[in-house]
Amino acid sequence: MENQVNNQAAPSVYDYRQYDRIWRRVSPELDPYPEIRAEADRTHQAVPANQTAQTTQATTPAPAAGAPASSLESLPGADGNPCCMGTQARVSLEVLEGFIEEESADRRHYLTLARRVRSQQAAALLRTFAEEKREAGQKLRASYFLITGERYVPAVMVEQLRCQPLADALREVYHQEACGGYNYERSAEETMDQCLTKLFEELSKASFRRAEQVLELLGKLIR
Protein backbone atom coordinates (compact mmCIF):
# COMPACT_ATOMS: atom_id res chain seq x y z
CA MET A 1 0.00 0.00 0.00
CA GLU A 2 2.86 2.36 0.82
CA ASN A 3 4.52 1.76 -2.56
CA GLN A 4 1.29 2.58 -4.33
CA VAL A 5 0.98 5.86 -2.48
CA ASN A 6 4.60 6.81 -3.20
CA ASN A 7 4.22 6.14 -6.92
CA GLN A 8 1.20 8.41 -7.27
CA ALA A 9 1.55 12.09 -8.02
CA ALA A 10 0.21 14.54 -5.44
CA PRO A 11 -0.30 17.78 -7.39
CA SER A 12 -0.54 21.04 -5.51
CA VAL A 13 -3.22 22.28 -7.95
CA TYR A 14 -6.20 20.52 -9.46
CA ASP A 15 -5.34 18.34 -12.44
CA TYR A 16 -8.16 19.32 -14.81
CA ARG A 17 -6.88 16.90 -17.43
CA GLN A 18 -8.44 13.96 -15.64
CA TYR A 19 -11.84 15.69 -15.79
CA ASP A 20 -11.53 16.29 -19.56
CA ARG A 21 -12.32 12.65 -20.17
CA ILE A 22 -15.58 13.03 -18.29
CA TRP A 23 -16.52 16.20 -20.11
CA ARG A 24 -15.80 14.57 -23.48
CA ARG A 25 -18.20 11.75 -22.67
CA VAL A 26 -20.94 14.05 -21.34
CA SER A 27 -20.65 17.11 -23.61
CA PRO A 28 -17.87 16.84 -26.20
CA GLU A 29 -18.60 20.32 -27.58
CA LEU A 30 -17.84 22.09 -24.26
CA ASP A 31 -14.42 23.39 -23.22
CA PRO A 32 -14.85 24.39 -19.56
CA TYR A 33 -12.31 26.67 -17.91
CA PRO A 34 -9.74 26.68 -20.79
CA GLU A 35 -7.39 29.20 -19.16
CA ILE A 36 -7.31 27.39 -15.79
CA ARG A 37 -6.72 24.02 -17.42
CA ALA A 38 -3.95 25.43 -19.61
CA GLU A 39 -2.20 26.80 -16.53
CA ALA A 40 -2.57 23.41 -14.82
CA ASP A 41 -1.02 21.69 -17.85
CA ARG A 42 2.03 24.01 -17.75
CA THR A 43 2.41 23.43 -13.99
CA HIS A 44 2.41 19.65 -14.32
CA GLN A 45 4.87 19.78 -17.21
CA ALA A 46 7.28 21.98 -15.24
CA VAL A 47 7.26 19.85 -12.06
CA PRO A 48 7.96 16.10 -12.39
CA ALA A 49 5.43 13.88 -10.67
CA ASN A 50 7.98 12.01 -8.54
CA GLN A 51 9.52 15.25 -7.32
CA THR A 52 6.08 16.60 -6.34
CA ALA A 53 5.30 13.43 -4.39
CA GLN A 54 8.61 13.61 -2.54
CA THR A 55 8.05 17.26 -1.68
CA THR A 56 4.55 16.52 -0.40
CA GLN A 57 5.81 13.68 1.80
CA ALA A 58 8.59 15.86 3.20
CA THR A 59 6.26 18.73 4.14
CA THR A 60 3.39 16.64 5.55
CA PRO A 61 4.20 15.41 9.07
CA ALA A 62 2.86 12.02 10.04
CA PRO A 63 1.50 11.42 13.54
CA ALA A 64 4.10 9.81 15.75
CA ALA A 65 3.65 6.20 16.75
CA GLY A 66 1.75 5.92 20.00
CA ALA A 67 0.55 9.51 19.81
CA PRO A 68 -2.18 10.27 22.36
CA ALA A 69 -5.80 10.51 21.22
CA SER A 70 -5.88 14.24 22.02
CA SER A 71 -3.24 14.94 19.38
CA LEU A 72 -5.12 12.86 16.83
CA GLU A 73 -8.30 14.85 17.47
CA SER A 74 -6.50 18.01 16.33
CA LEU A 75 -5.85 16.57 12.87
CA PRO A 76 -7.83 17.97 9.93
CA GLY A 77 -11.26 16.36 9.64
CA ALA A 78 -11.38 15.25 13.28
CA ASP A 79 -14.60 16.02 15.18
CA GLY A 80 -14.22 17.05 18.80
CA ASN A 81 -17.93 16.44 19.45
CA PRO A 82 -18.69 12.69 19.76
CA CYS A 83 -21.31 11.21 17.47
CA CYS A 84 -23.26 9.82 20.46
CA MET A 85 -24.00 11.14 23.93
CA GLY A 86 -22.67 14.56 22.93
CA THR A 87 -24.12 18.00 22.30
CA GLN A 88 -27.34 16.78 20.71
CA ALA A 89 -28.05 14.55 23.71
CA ARG A 90 -27.90 17.51 26.11
CA VAL A 91 -31.30 18.60 24.83
CA SER A 92 -32.75 15.46 26.44
CA LEU A 93 -31.05 15.86 29.84
CA GLU A 94 -34.23 16.91 31.64
CA VAL A 95 -36.09 13.93 30.17
CA LEU A 96 -33.22 11.66 31.16
CA GLU A 97 -33.31 12.91 34.74
CA GLY A 98 -37.04 12.28 34.91
CA PHE A 99 -36.61 8.70 33.73
CA ILE A 100 -33.87 8.08 36.31
CA GLU A 101 -36.13 9.29 39.11
CA GLU A 102 -39.05 7.25 37.78
CA GLU A 103 -37.08 4.00 37.50
CA SER A 104 -35.70 4.49 41.01
CA ALA A 105 -39.16 5.15 42.47
CA ASP A 106 -40.67 2.18 40.61
CA ARG A 107 -37.98 -0.13 41.98
CA ARG A 108 -38.70 0.92 45.58
CA HIS A 109 -42.43 0.58 44.98
CA TYR A 110 -42.16 -2.94 43.57
CA LEU A 111 -39.85 -4.16 46.34
CA THR A 112 -42.20 -2.85 49.02
CA LEU A 113 -45.22 -4.31 47.28
CA ALA A 114 -43.51 -7.70 46.87
CA ARG A 115 -43.02 -7.91 50.65
CA ARG A 116 -46.69 -7.28 51.32
CA VAL A 117 -48.52 -9.47 48.83
CA ARG A 118 -49.42 -13.02 49.79
CA SER A 119 -49.27 -14.45 46.27
CA GLN A 120 -45.85 -16.00 45.74
CA GLN A 121 -46.25 -15.72 41.98
CA ALA A 122 -47.03 -12.00 42.20
CA ALA A 123 -44.18 -11.40 44.68
CA ALA A 124 -41.66 -13.17 42.44
CA LEU A 125 -42.83 -11.17 39.41
CA LEU A 126 -42.55 -7.89 41.31
CA ARG A 127 -39.03 -8.72 42.50
CA THR A 128 -38.06 -9.45 38.90
CA PHE A 129 -39.51 -6.11 37.88
CA ALA A 130 -37.55 -4.38 40.63
CA GLU A 131 -34.29 -5.90 39.39
CA GLU A 132 -35.04 -4.82 35.83
CA LYS A 133 -35.75 -1.33 37.11
CA ARG A 134 -32.39 -1.28 38.85
CA GLU A 135 -30.62 -2.24 35.63
CA ALA A 136 -32.58 0.37 33.66
CA GLY A 137 -31.60 3.04 36.17
CA GLN A 138 -27.95 2.06 35.85
CA LYS A 139 -28.05 2.46 32.07
CA LEU A 140 -29.77 5.82 32.35
CA ARG A 141 -27.27 7.10 34.92
CA ALA A 142 -24.38 5.86 32.78
CA SER A 143 -25.84 7.76 29.83
CA TYR A 144 -26.12 10.88 31.96
CA PHE A 145 -22.45 10.56 32.89
CA LEU A 146 -21.41 10.10 29.25
CA ILE A 147 -23.24 13.28 28.30
CA THR A 148 -22.29 15.54 31.21
CA GLY A 149 -19.26 13.94 32.85
CA GLU A 150 -21.15 14.17 36.15
CA ARG A 151 -22.83 11.54 38.32
CA TYR A 152 -26.56 11.85 38.85
CA VAL A 153 -27.87 10.70 42.24
CA PRO A 154 -31.64 10.11 42.34
CA ALA A 155 -33.67 11.43 45.23
CA VAL A 156 -34.24 9.15 48.23
CA MET A 157 -37.88 8.82 49.26
CA VAL A 158 -39.71 6.56 51.70
CA GLU A 159 -42.28 4.44 49.89
CA GLN A 160 -45.71 4.46 51.55
CA LEU A 161 -48.33 2.03 50.31
CA ARG A 162 -52.00 2.06 51.16
CA CYS A 163 -53.78 -1.18 51.91
CA GLN A 164 -55.56 -2.48 48.82
CA PRO A 165 -56.39 -5.81 47.21
CA LEU A 166 -53.72 -7.46 45.05
CA ALA A 167 -55.73 -7.01 41.87
CA ASP A 168 -55.98 -3.26 42.45
CA ALA A 169 -52.26 -3.02 43.15
CA LEU A 170 -51.42 -4.91 39.98
CA ARG A 171 -53.82 -2.68 38.06
CA GLU A 172 -51.70 0.31 39.08
CA VAL A 173 -48.53 -1.55 38.11
CA TYR A 174 -49.96 -2.30 34.69
CA HIS A 175 -50.83 1.33 33.96
CA GLN A 176 -47.47 2.44 35.34
CA GLU A 177 -45.56 0.14 32.98
CA ALA A 178 -47.77 0.84 29.96
CA CYS A 179 -47.39 4.59 30.42
CA GLY A 180 -43.65 4.16 30.92
CA GLY A 181 -43.41 2.26 27.66
CA TYR A 182 -45.32 4.99 25.86
CA ASN A 183 -43.16 7.77 27.35
CA TYR A 184 -39.95 5.98 26.38
CA GLU A 185 -41.27 5.42 22.87
CA ARG A 186 -42.22 9.08 22.46
CA SER A 187 -38.86 10.24 23.81
CA ALA A 188 -37.06 7.91 21.39
CA GLU A 189 -38.83 9.65 18.52
CA GLU A 190 -38.09 13.15 19.80
CA THR A 191 -34.44 12.91 20.81
CA MET A 192 -31.80 13.85 18.24
CA ASP A 193 -29.14 11.53 19.68
CA GLN A 194 -28.93 8.13 18.00
CA CYS A 195 -27.64 6.27 21.05
CA LEU A 196 -30.32 7.72 23.32
CA THR A 197 -32.92 6.71 20.75
CA LYS A 198 -31.67 3.14 20.87
CA LEU A 199 -31.68 3.10 24.69
CA PHE A 200 -35.18 4.60 24.96
CA GLU A 201 -36.52 2.09 22.43
CA GLU A 202 -35.01 -0.77 24.43
CA LEU A 203 -36.53 0.46 27.69
CA SER A 204 -39.88 1.05 25.98
CA LYS A 205 -40.07 -2.56 24.84
CA ALA A 206 -39.17 -3.74 28.34
CA SER A 207 -41.94 -1.64 29.91
CA PHE A 208 -44.57 -2.89 27.48
CA ARG A 209 -43.42 -6.47 28.11
CA ARG A 210 -43.87 -6.03 31.86
CA ALA A 211 -47.35 -4.62 31.28
CA GLU A 212 -48.24 -7.74 29.31
CA GLN A 213 -46.93 -9.95 32.13
CA VAL A 214 -49.12 -8.13 34.63
CA LEU A 215 -52.08 -8.48 32.28
CA GLU A 216 -51.51 -12.23 32.11
CA LEU A 217 -51.28 -12.50 35.90
CA LEU A 218 -54.44 -10.46 36.37
CA GLY A 219 -56.24 -12.82 34.01
CA LYS A 220 -55.51 -15.65 36.45
CA LEU A 221 -56.55 -13.67 39.53
CA ILE A 222 -59.80 -12.16 38.26
CA ARG A 223 -62.52 -14.70 37.55
C-alpha positions as MATLAB code, in Angstrom:
seq = 'MENQVNNQAAPSVYDYRQYDRIWRRVSPELDPYPEIRAEADRTHQAVPANQTAQTTQATTPAPAAGAPASSLESLPGADGNPCCMGTQARVSLEVLEGFIEEESADRRHYLTLARRVRSQQAAALLRTFAEEKREAGQKLRASYFLITGERYVPAVMVEQLRCQPLADALREVYHQEACGGYNYERSAEETMDQCLTKLFEELSKASFRRAEQVLELLGKLIR';
ca = [
       0.000    0.000    0.000;
       2.858    2.361    0.816;
       4.519    1.755   -2.555;
       1.287    2.576   -4.328;
       0.978    5.859   -2.482;
       4.598    6.809   -3.201;
       4.217    6.144   -6.916;
       1.200    8.409   -7.265;
       1.552   12.095   -8.022;
       0.211   14.536   -5.439;
      -0.305   17.781   -7.385;
      -0.541   21.037   -5.505;
      -3.219   22.280   -7.953;
      -6.203   20.521   -9.458;
      -5.343   18.341  -12.443;
      -8.157   19.322  -14.808;
      -6.879   16.901  -17.431;
      -8.437   13.956  -15.640;
     -11.839   15.688  -15.786;
     -11.531   16.294  -19.557;
     -12.317   12.647  -20.167;
     -15.585   13.031  -18.291;
     -16.517   16.203  -20.115;
     -15.797   14.571  -23.475;
     -18.199   11.752  -22.669;
     -20.936   14.049  -21.337;
     -20.650   17.106  -23.607;
     -17.871   16.840  -26.205;
     -18.601   20.319  -27.577;
     -17.840   22.090  -24.259;
     -14.422   23.393  -23.225;
     -14.854   24.386  -19.563;
     -12.314   26.671  -17.909;
      -9.743   26.679  -20.786;
      -7.392   29.204  -19.159;
      -7.312   27.391  -15.790;
      -6.716   24.020  -17.421;
      -3.948   25.430  -19.608;
      -2.201   26.800  -16.533;
      -2.574   23.407  -14.823;
      -1.015   21.690  -17.849;
       2.030   24.010  -17.745;
       2.415   23.430  -13.990;
       2.411   19.653  -14.320;
       4.869   19.782  -17.208;
       7.279   21.979  -15.240;
       7.261   19.847  -12.058;
       7.960   16.098  -12.390;
       5.430   13.883  -10.665;
       7.976   12.015   -8.544;
       9.519   15.252   -7.322;
       6.081   16.600   -6.343;
       5.298   13.426   -4.394;
       8.607   13.613   -2.536;
       8.051   17.259   -1.681;
       4.554   16.515   -0.400;
       5.810   13.684    1.797;
       8.586   15.863    3.197;
       6.259   18.732    4.139;
       3.386   16.636    5.546;
       4.200   15.411    9.071;
       2.856   12.018   10.036;
       1.500   11.416   13.536;
       4.098    9.808   15.752;
       3.646    6.197   16.750;
       1.753    5.916   20.004;
       0.551    9.505   19.812;
      -2.182   10.270   22.365;
      -5.799   10.507   21.222;
      -5.883   14.242   22.025;
      -3.244   14.945   19.382;
      -5.118   12.859   16.827;
      -8.303   14.849   17.471;
      -6.504   18.013   16.329;
      -5.845   16.571   12.872;
      -7.834   17.969    9.927;
     -11.261   16.360    9.645;
     -11.381   15.250   13.284;
     -14.600   16.020   15.185;
     -14.224   17.048   18.798;
     -17.932   16.438   19.448;
     -18.690   12.695   19.764;
     -21.308   11.212   17.472;
     -23.261    9.822   20.457;
     -23.997   11.135   23.934;
     -22.669   14.559   22.926;
     -24.115   18.004   22.303;
     -27.336   16.778   20.714;
     -28.053   14.546   23.709;
     -27.901   17.513   26.107;
     -31.299   18.600   24.829;
     -32.747   15.461   26.440;
     -31.052   15.860   29.840;
     -34.232   16.905   31.641;
     -36.089   13.929   30.170;
     -33.222   11.655   31.159;
     -33.308   12.913   34.740;
     -37.041   12.282   34.908;
     -36.612    8.699   33.730;
     -33.866    8.084   36.314;
     -36.129    9.288   39.114;
     -39.049    7.253   37.784;
     -37.082    4.004   37.500;
     -35.701    4.488   41.010;
     -39.161    5.146   42.468;
     -40.675    2.176   40.613;
     -37.981   -0.126   41.980;
     -38.700    0.923   45.579;
     -42.428    0.580   44.981;
     -42.155   -2.939   43.566;
     -39.853   -4.162   46.338;
     -42.199   -2.846   49.020;
     -45.220   -4.310   47.279;
     -43.508   -7.700   46.871;
     -43.018   -7.910   50.646;
     -46.693   -7.275   51.320;
     -48.518   -9.472   48.828;
     -49.418  -13.021   49.786;
     -49.270  -14.454   46.274;
     -45.846  -15.999   45.737;
     -46.252  -15.716   41.980;
     -47.027  -11.999   42.203;
     -44.181  -11.404   44.677;
     -41.664  -13.171   42.437;
     -42.830  -11.166   39.414;
     -42.551   -7.890   41.314;
     -39.028   -8.719   42.502;
     -38.059   -9.453   38.904;
     -39.513   -6.115   37.880;
     -37.546   -4.379   40.628;
     -34.289   -5.897   39.390;
     -35.039   -4.819   35.833;
     -35.750   -1.327   37.112;
     -32.387   -1.276   38.855;
     -30.618   -2.241   35.628;
     -32.576    0.366   33.661;
     -31.600    3.035   36.171;
     -27.950    2.060   35.852;
     -28.048    2.458   32.067;
     -29.772    5.824   32.349;
     -27.268    7.105   34.920;
     -24.379    5.863   32.782;
     -25.840    7.761   29.829;
     -26.119   10.879   31.960;
     -22.449   10.559   32.893;
     -21.410   10.099   29.251;
     -23.239   13.279   28.302;
     -22.290   15.539   31.209;
     -19.256   13.936   32.853;
     -21.148   14.171   36.151;
     -22.833   11.541   38.318;
     -26.557   11.848   38.849;
     -27.874   10.703   42.238;
     -31.642   10.107   42.341;
     -33.666   11.430   45.232;
     -34.236    9.146   48.235;
     -37.877    8.823   49.260;
     -39.707    6.561   51.699;
     -42.279    4.440   49.892;
     -45.707    4.462   51.550;
     -48.333    2.029   50.306;
     -51.998    2.063   51.160;
     -53.777   -1.178   51.907;
     -55.557   -2.477   48.823;
     -56.386   -5.810   47.209;
     -53.720   -7.457   45.054;
     -55.733   -7.011   41.868;
     -55.982   -3.261   42.451;
     -52.255   -3.016   43.154;
     -51.420   -4.910   39.975;
     -53.824   -2.683   38.057;
     -51.695    0.310   39.080;
     -48.533   -1.547   38.107;
     -49.963   -2.296   34.685;
     -50.826    1.328   33.957;
     -47.468    2.442   35.338;
     -45.561    0.141   32.978;
     -47.770    0.841   29.963;
     -47.387    4.589   30.425;
     -43.650    4.159   30.924;
     -43.406    2.264   27.657;
     -45.321    4.994   25.864;
     -43.161    7.767   27.350;
     -39.948    5.983   26.376;
     -41.272    5.416   22.873;
     -42.224    9.077   22.462;
     -38.855   10.237   23.811;
     -37.059    7.915   21.388;
     -38.835    9.654   18.521;
     -38.091   13.154   19.799;
     -34.439   12.911   20.812;
     -31.795   13.854   18.244;
     -29.139   11.532   19.678;
     -28.934    8.132   17.995;
     -27.641    6.270   21.053;
     -30.318    7.724   23.323;
     -32.917    6.715   20.752;
     -31.673    3.136   20.874;
     -31.685    3.103   24.688;
     -35.178    4.596   24.956;
     -36.516    2.086   22.427;
     -35.005   -0.772   24.434;
     -36.535    0.464   27.692;
     -39.878    1.054   25.982;
     -40.068   -2.558   24.838;
     -39.165   -3.743   28.344;
     -41.936   -1.640   29.910;
     -44.574   -2.886   27.479;
     -43.417   -6.466   28.113;
     -43.868   -6.031   31.859;
     -47.351   -4.617   31.278;
     -48.242   -7.744   29.308;
     -46.931   -9.955   32.127;
     -49.124   -8.130   34.630;
     -52.085   -8.480   32.283;
     -51.510  -12.229   32.106;
     -51.278  -12.498   35.896;
     -54.443  -10.463   36.373;
     -56.244  -12.817   34.010;
     -55.506  -15.650   36.452;
     -56.553  -13.673   39.525;
     -59.803  -12.160   38.264;
     -62.524  -14.702   37.545;
];
